[in-house]
Amino acid sequence: MNEKRQSGWHLGSIAGLCGLLVMGIATPASSQDAAKMEWDKVVKAARAEGKIVISHFTDAGIEPILKRFEEQFGIKVEASAGRPSAVIPKILTEQKNGQFNWDVLIQPVNNVRLVLEPAGGLEPILPYLFLPEVKDGANWYGGLTAKVPMYPLYTFYDGIAIVGTGIQVNRAKVSRDQFNNWKDLLKPEWKGKFGIYYPRRLATLSIALTCLRPGFDSTKKWEDYVRAFFAQKPVAAPRVRTVADWLVKGRYDVVVAAGDSYLTNIIKKLKLNIEDPVGDEFCGTTPTGTGRSLSVVKKPPHPNAAKLFANWYLTRDVQAELVKAYWASGEQTASRRKDVGHPDPAFQKAAIKSFEETWMKGKGLMSTSDEGLKLQQRVVALAKEAGY
């Protein structure tokens, strides 16, 4: 790999700097020079640390990206795959015992934003970003922060996905007259006859039910619905893909919170008549997908490696490779970077449109805001009351 690629410095940046030199207006103190000096400084310090410890989601799409980082910089990547519902309690337990063993998280945002962040387990992310192309909000749909109203910002949203947090229905067996919205789940004929994701985790089901809150006149009426929902005795599974498989294989014709790219790909491949999502979707689309948020863990043992990785990971080149890697592993996510394409332009267009028309207009924050956290925790409490 050539030195220009190793340094991460793009030819366009070098050409632009040379043009300024020809005009006689570039100085060692210019922003380009300063960024280049900072990059070289961080690379040197990160190589001296020699290692970075990363927790990432279980999707295999991230693996070639981590391998590339290791090979490009000669820094050992100690990576551990795991679901956030298991990883985050472990991190918090370690931190309470004075152990700070992790540098970076590449995980779905829900548990990170709603569990780890309030517990003080993360570092503010923006101070770690210094590359001009990364810090330039004009390069990102939604600007640098995606208009997330949390200050300081702890988690960087780099991906957009069309996440179906609603209901999924096999239309080959269930007509719209039989079932078409959330209230239909309370009909006697559906008692014990639909599947759901495990309700005692802050994840897709708690998001789905929290997203119903704006559809009720009061929190009490919303809670009454949630209680009635669990009183219907839906069958729960600990993995979203299990719930999706139940639907595809015909165990249940209606499921809740199983929509993701896994189900989408099966529907396309087998040409199934499955509608996803069904019912009112008050939250809209979140600016995140599987493994598509970046956070720096509190007191990272390798802070320079964490800083290097965060900036490198968010460059155009790496984001483009990341999109392709996730696509190859079966995950459909688009980068929030405006200069990064997608193997399926139609999907990218739909994801961006959904993002701009929902999240960017104030919808979707119920899944990541402090208010959303309280409502999701209430869902979990009501699920426990119901015996889950």
C-alpha positions as MATLAB code, in Angstrom:
seq = 'MNEKRQSGWHLGSIAGLCGLLVMGIATPASSQDAAKMEWDKVVKAARAEGKIVISHFTDAGIEPILKRFEEQFGIKVEASAGRPSAVIPKILTEQKNGQFNWDVLIQPVNNVRLVLEPAGGLEPILPYLFLPEVKDGANWYGGLTAKVPMYPLYTFYDGIAIVGTGIQVNRAKVSRDQFNNWKDLLKPEWKGKFGIYYPRRLATLSIALTCLRPGFDSTKKWEDYVRAFFAQKPVAAPRVRTVADWLVKGRYDVVVAAGDSYLTNIIKKLKLNIEDPVGDEFCGTTPTGTGRSLSVVKKPPHPNAAKLFANWYLTRDVQAELVKAYWASGEQTASRRKDVGHPDPAFQKAAIKSFEETWMKGKGLMSTSDEGLKLQQRVVALAKEAGY';
ca = [
       0.000    0.000    0.000;
       1.496    3.375   -0.974;
       2.436    6.047    1.519;
      -0.347    8.405    0.459;
      -2.925    5.741    1.240;
      -1.146    4.839    4.455;
      -1.238    8.372    5.740;
      -4.928    8.711    4.922;
      -4.214   12.025    3.210;
      -6.205   12.344   -0.023;
      -4.643   13.462   -3.304;
      -7.281   16.162   -3.565;
      -6.163   17.658   -0.279;
      -2.532   17.661   -1.399;
      -3.396   19.210   -4.759;
      -5.388   21.930   -3.082;
      -2.543   22.675   -0.720;
      -0.075   22.874   -3.624;
      -2.354   25.344   -5.369;
      -2.305   27.593   -2.348;
       1.479   27.396   -2.228;
       1.703   28.463   -5.883;
      -0.449   31.488   -5.080;
       1.812   32.263   -2.184;
      -0.896   32.325    0.455;
      -0.353   29.005    2.228;
       1.689   29.048    5.420;
       2.764   26.373    7.945;
      -0.083   27.632   10.087;
      -2.742   27.038    7.412;
      -5.646   24.777    8.285;
      -4.420   22.129    5.820;
      -0.935   22.140    7.301;
      -2.304   22.085   10.830;
      -4.552   19.121   10.050;
      -1.690   17.261    8.360;
       0.572   17.884   11.329;
      -2.148   16.735   13.727;
      -2.735   13.593   11.664;
       0.950   12.684   11.632;
       1.187   13.362   15.354;
      -1.801   11.156   16.156;
      -0.599    8.354   13.862;
       2.807    8.363   15.580;
       1.296    8.361   19.071;
      -1.221    5.639   18.163;
       1.533    3.435   16.767;
       3.444    3.921   20.018;
       0.398    2.681   21.938;
       0.375   -0.291   19.570;
      -3.173   -1.490   20.151;
      -6.832   -0.546   20.088;
      -9.668   -2.445   21.801;
     -12.983   -2.358   19.949;
     -16.417   -3.751   20.730;
     -18.561   -4.225   17.654;
     -21.911   -5.699   16.729;
     -22.132   -9.311   15.622;
     -22.503   -8.509   11.923;
     -19.460   -9.716    9.970;
     -19.453   -6.650    7.727;
     -17.192   -4.724   10.085;
     -14.422   -7.345   10.091;
     -12.650   -6.376    6.820;
     -12.688   -2.743    7.944;
     -10.936   -3.569   11.202;
      -8.422   -5.717    9.356;
      -7.661   -2.861    6.984;
      -7.013   -0.486    9.901;
      -4.644   -2.992   11.489;
      -2.718   -3.516    8.264;
      -2.667    0.147    7.270;
      -1.260    1.493   10.519;
       0.473   -1.497   12.099;
      -1.733   -1.185   15.178;
      -3.129   -4.394   16.651;
      -6.929   -4.441   16.697;
      -8.300   -6.416   19.621;
     -11.920   -6.781   18.535;
     -14.787   -8.424   20.335;
     -18.162   -9.102   18.705;
     -21.262   -8.960   20.848;
     -24.768   -7.612   21.171;
     -25.006   -4.335   23.099;
     -27.433   -5.875   25.584;
     -24.551   -8.122   26.714;
     -21.577   -5.841   26.068;
     -22.764   -2.719   27.864;
     -23.517   -4.300   31.276;
     -20.022   -5.809   31.134;
     -18.435   -2.427   30.401;
     -20.377   -0.735   33.199;
     -19.419   -3.433   35.698;
     -15.754   -3.042   34.772;
     -15.913    0.736   35.054;
     -17.543    0.555   38.489;
     -14.566   -1.559   39.546;
     -12.108    0.966   38.191;
     -11.308   -0.996   35.039;
     -11.247    0.893   31.741;
     -10.512   -1.731   29.117;
     -12.244   -0.485   25.961;
     -11.449    2.213   23.431;
     -14.202    2.273   20.814;
     -17.728    0.960   20.341;
     -19.256    0.296   16.908;
     -22.721   -0.728   17.975;
     -26.420   -0.087   17.324;
     -27.241    3.063   19.202;
     -30.144    2.202   21.494;
     -28.366    0.645   24.485;
     -25.316    2.861   23.970;
     -27.344    6.081   24.006;
     -29.886    5.022   26.625;
     -27.842    2.900   29.058;
     -24.115    3.510   28.748;
     -24.262    7.275   28.171;
     -26.460    8.177   31.178;
     -24.180    6.065   33.373;
     -21.202    8.231   32.358;
     -19.578    5.458   30.371;
     -18.619    7.463   27.274;
     -16.362   10.324   26.248;
     -17.795   13.275   24.263;
     -17.151   12.335   20.642;
     -16.655   15.695   18.903;
     -13.333   16.566   20.628;
     -11.897   13.386   19.071;
     -12.616   14.588   15.522;
     -10.043   16.794   13.804;
      -9.809   15.911   10.089;
     -11.352   18.735    8.027;
     -13.342   16.347    5.819;
     -14.787   14.668    8.905;
     -15.604   17.842   10.836;
     -17.190   19.596    7.868;
     -20.939   19.386    8.465;
     -21.559   20.034    4.768;
     -20.262   16.514    4.058;
     -23.005   14.863    6.120;
     -26.731   14.529    5.608;
     -28.166   16.282    8.630;
     -24.913   18.076    9.372;
     -22.202   16.818   11.689;
     -24.518   15.951   14.581;
     -27.610   14.857   12.591;
     -29.467   17.409   14.747;
     -29.344   15.094   17.749;
     -30.344   17.404   20.643;
     -27.852   16.090   23.180;
     -24.980   18.227   24.452;
     -22.288   17.222   24.551;
     -22.710   14.635   21.799;
     -21.397   11.218   22.850;
     -22.367    9.040   19.895;
     -21.698    9.770   16.228;
     -24.363    8.540   13.820;
     -22.623    7.621   10.577;
     -25.252    5.420    8.965;
     -28.853    5.558    7.799;
     -31.109    2.532    7.658;
     -34.784    1.981    7.015;
     -35.506    0.313   10.337;
     -38.926   -1.272   10.646;
     -39.827   -0.933   14.320;
     -43.479   -1.643   13.693;
     -45.481   -4.777   12.896;
     -44.720   -7.332   10.183;
     -47.581   -9.290    8.568;
     -47.719  -12.192    6.121;
     -50.219  -10.799    3.631;
     -50.479  -14.148    1.877;
     -52.417  -15.319    4.923;
     -53.725  -12.201    6.656;
     -55.761   -9.567    4.819;
     -55.910   -5.898    5.736;
     -59.504   -6.400    6.848;
     -58.276   -8.975    9.351;
     -55.281   -7.001   10.571;
     -53.876   -3.565    9.745;
     -52.819   -1.633   12.848;
     -51.738   -1.750   16.473;
     -55.253   -1.876   17.920;
     -55.848   -5.106   15.998;
     -53.283   -6.830   18.191;
     -55.742   -6.548   21.064;
     -58.446   -8.579   19.313;
     -59.234  -11.873   21.116;
     -58.321  -13.962   18.086;
     -54.685  -12.811   18.272;
     -54.101  -13.707   21.908;
     -50.969  -15.854   22.137;
     -50.719  -15.946   18.355;
     -48.086  -13.367   17.436;
     -44.357  -13.175   18.048;
     -42.286  -10.372   19.534;
     -38.668   -9.604   20.305;
     -37.681  -10.083   23.963;
     -39.377   -7.190   25.809;
     -37.009   -6.795   28.778;
     -34.237   -5.250   26.686;
     -34.000   -1.702   25.425;
     -34.141   -2.665   21.776;
     -36.487   -2.966   18.818;
     -39.647   -3.833   20.768;
     -39.220   -1.147   23.416;
     -38.589    1.329   20.589;
     -41.694    0.191   18.721;
     -43.949    0.601   21.744;
     -42.330    3.877   22.771;
     -42.926    5.189   19.270;
     -46.658    4.719   19.847;
     -46.739    7.297   22.647;
     -47.409   10.320   20.354;
     -50.517    8.527   19.116;
     -52.225    8.726   22.532;
     -53.707   11.699   24.359;
     -51.893   10.902   27.583;
     -49.158    8.707   29.006;
     -51.798    6.839   31.005;
     -53.705    5.863   27.845;
     -50.436    4.750   26.250;
     -49.548    2.650   29.305;
     -53.010    1.087   29.223;
     -52.341   -0.011   25.652;
     -48.918   -1.439   26.527;
     -50.437   -3.404   29.407;
     -53.148   -4.749   27.117;
     -50.479   -5.617   24.535;
     -48.587   -7.830   26.993;
     -51.859   -9.242   28.354;
     -52.312  -10.767   24.896;
     -49.427  -13.103   25.770;
     -47.315  -12.688   22.620;
     -44.481  -15.201   22.327;
     -41.015  -13.655   22.766;
     -37.643  -14.648   21.334;
     -34.202  -13.332   22.381;
     -33.076  -12.661   18.782;
     -34.725  -10.445   16.196;
     -33.800  -12.917   13.460;
     -35.627  -15.695   15.285;
     -38.809  -13.626   15.249;
     -38.295  -12.898   11.556;
     -37.822  -16.630   10.867;
     -41.073  -17.373   12.696;
     -42.850  -15.101   10.228;
     -41.088  -16.424    7.135;
     -41.574  -20.073    8.080;
     -45.218  -19.618    9.025;
     -45.093  -20.201   12.763;
     -46.742  -16.810   13.242;
     -48.384  -14.678   10.584;
     -47.970  -11.504   12.626;
     -44.862  -10.422   14.530;
     -43.716   -7.193   16.148;
     -40.313   -5.486   15.884;
     -38.651   -8.039   13.587;
     -38.028   -5.663   10.724;
     -34.416   -5.221    9.666;
     -32.268   -5.856    6.615;
     -32.203   -9.593    7.411;
     -35.950   -9.846    6.949;
     -35.889   -7.458    3.995;
     -33.350   -9.627    2.180;
     -35.355  -12.808    2.781;
     -38.520  -11.145    1.495;
     -36.724  -10.070   -1.689;
     -34.954  -13.373   -2.209;
     -38.027  -15.549   -1.733;
     -40.458  -12.965   -3.157;
     -42.701  -13.230   -0.120;
     -45.872  -11.224    0.354;
     -44.827   -9.841    3.723;
     -45.645   -6.251    4.634;
     -43.050   -4.458    6.779;
     -43.772   -2.345    8.698;
     -47.514   -2.312    9.249;
     -49.346    0.183   11.428;
     -48.739    3.759   12.515;
     -45.040    4.665   12.731;
     -44.802    7.821   14.815;
     -41.029    7.704   15.210;
     -40.016    7.627   11.599;
     -36.518    6.474   10.695;
     -33.473    6.734   12.927;
     -30.061    7.762   11.520;
     -28.492    4.481   12.389;
     -28.388    0.891   11.303;
     -26.711   -2.290   12.403;
     -23.343   -1.447   13.864;
     -23.611    2.060   12.520;
     -22.809    4.387   15.386;
     -19.381    5.250   16.737;
     -18.531    6.013   20.369;
     -15.374    6.389   22.451;
     -15.558    4.625   25.794;
     -14.762    6.496   29.009;
     -11.030    6.728   29.763;
      -9.893    4.734   26.727;
      -6.618    2.902   27.467;
      -5.328    3.831   24.001;
      -6.648    7.375   23.485;
      -4.518    8.207   20.452;
      -5.467    4.977   18.707;
      -9.112    5.766   19.472;
      -8.695    9.263   18.027;
      -6.981    7.926   14.919;
      -9.618    5.259   14.383;
     -12.541    7.659   14.831;
     -11.235   10.054   12.172;
     -10.104    7.312    9.789;
     -13.426    5.467   10.117;
     -15.393    8.571    9.151;
     -13.386    9.468    6.033;
     -15.049    9.141    2.634;
     -12.813    6.254    1.595;
     -13.533    4.102    4.645;
     -17.234    4.927    4.748;
     -17.521    3.807    1.128;
     -15.763    0.533    1.909;
     -17.918    0.071    4.999;
     -21.138    0.404    2.994;
     -19.934   -2.237    0.533;
     -18.767   -4.553    3.323;
     -22.116   -4.384    5.110;
     -23.921   -4.904    1.815;
     -21.857   -8.032    1.137;
     -22.775   -9.410    4.567;
     -26.481   -8.806    3.989;
     -26.996   -5.540    5.886;
     -28.635   -2.601    4.140;
     -27.264    0.667    5.451;
     -26.295    3.898    3.740;
     -23.639    6.312    4.918;
     -24.700    9.743    6.110;
     -21.778   11.110    4.094;
     -23.060   12.865    0.994;
     -20.040   11.807   -1.075;
     -20.483    8.060   -0.479;
     -22.576    5.942   -2.821;
     -24.314    2.592   -2.373;
     -24.508   -0.677   -4.380;
     -28.290   -0.194   -4.487;
     -28.966    3.449   -5.451;
     -32.716    2.964   -5.030;
     -32.265    1.849   -1.424;
     -29.934    4.752   -0.704;
     -32.396    7.229   -2.180;
     -35.249    5.786   -0.110;
     -33.175    5.762    3.084;
     -32.058    9.361    2.643;
     -35.564   10.519    1.767;
     -36.965    8.800    4.842;
     -34.217   10.310    6.999;
     -34.815   13.823    5.699;
     -38.607   13.618    5.923;
     -38.787   12.041    9.377;
     -35.710   12.422   11.550;
     -34.722   15.829   10.154;
     -38.238   17.095   10.797;
     -38.158   16.128   14.456;
     -39.568   12.619   14.225;
     -37.641    9.602   15.438;
     -36.116   11.134   18.546;
     -38.381    9.086   20.810;
     -35.906    6.252   20.323;
     -32.816    8.216   21.404;
     -33.913   11.167   23.550;
     -34.048   11.325   27.334;
     -37.834   11.214   27.101;
     -37.521    8.131   24.928;
     -35.271    6.499   27.525;
     -37.878    6.948   30.255;
     -40.640    5.555   28.059;
     -38.560    2.558   26.989;
     -37.731    1.830   30.617;
     -41.442    1.983   31.360;
     -42.086   -0.583   28.606;
     -39.550   -2.917   30.214;
     -41.164   -2.431   33.640;
     -44.620   -3.214   32.242;
     -43.233   -6.296   30.519;
     -41.845   -7.506   33.849;
     -45.221   -6.882   35.507;
     -46.777   -9.058   32.820;
     -44.403  -11.921   33.601;
     -41.816  -11.562   30.829;
];
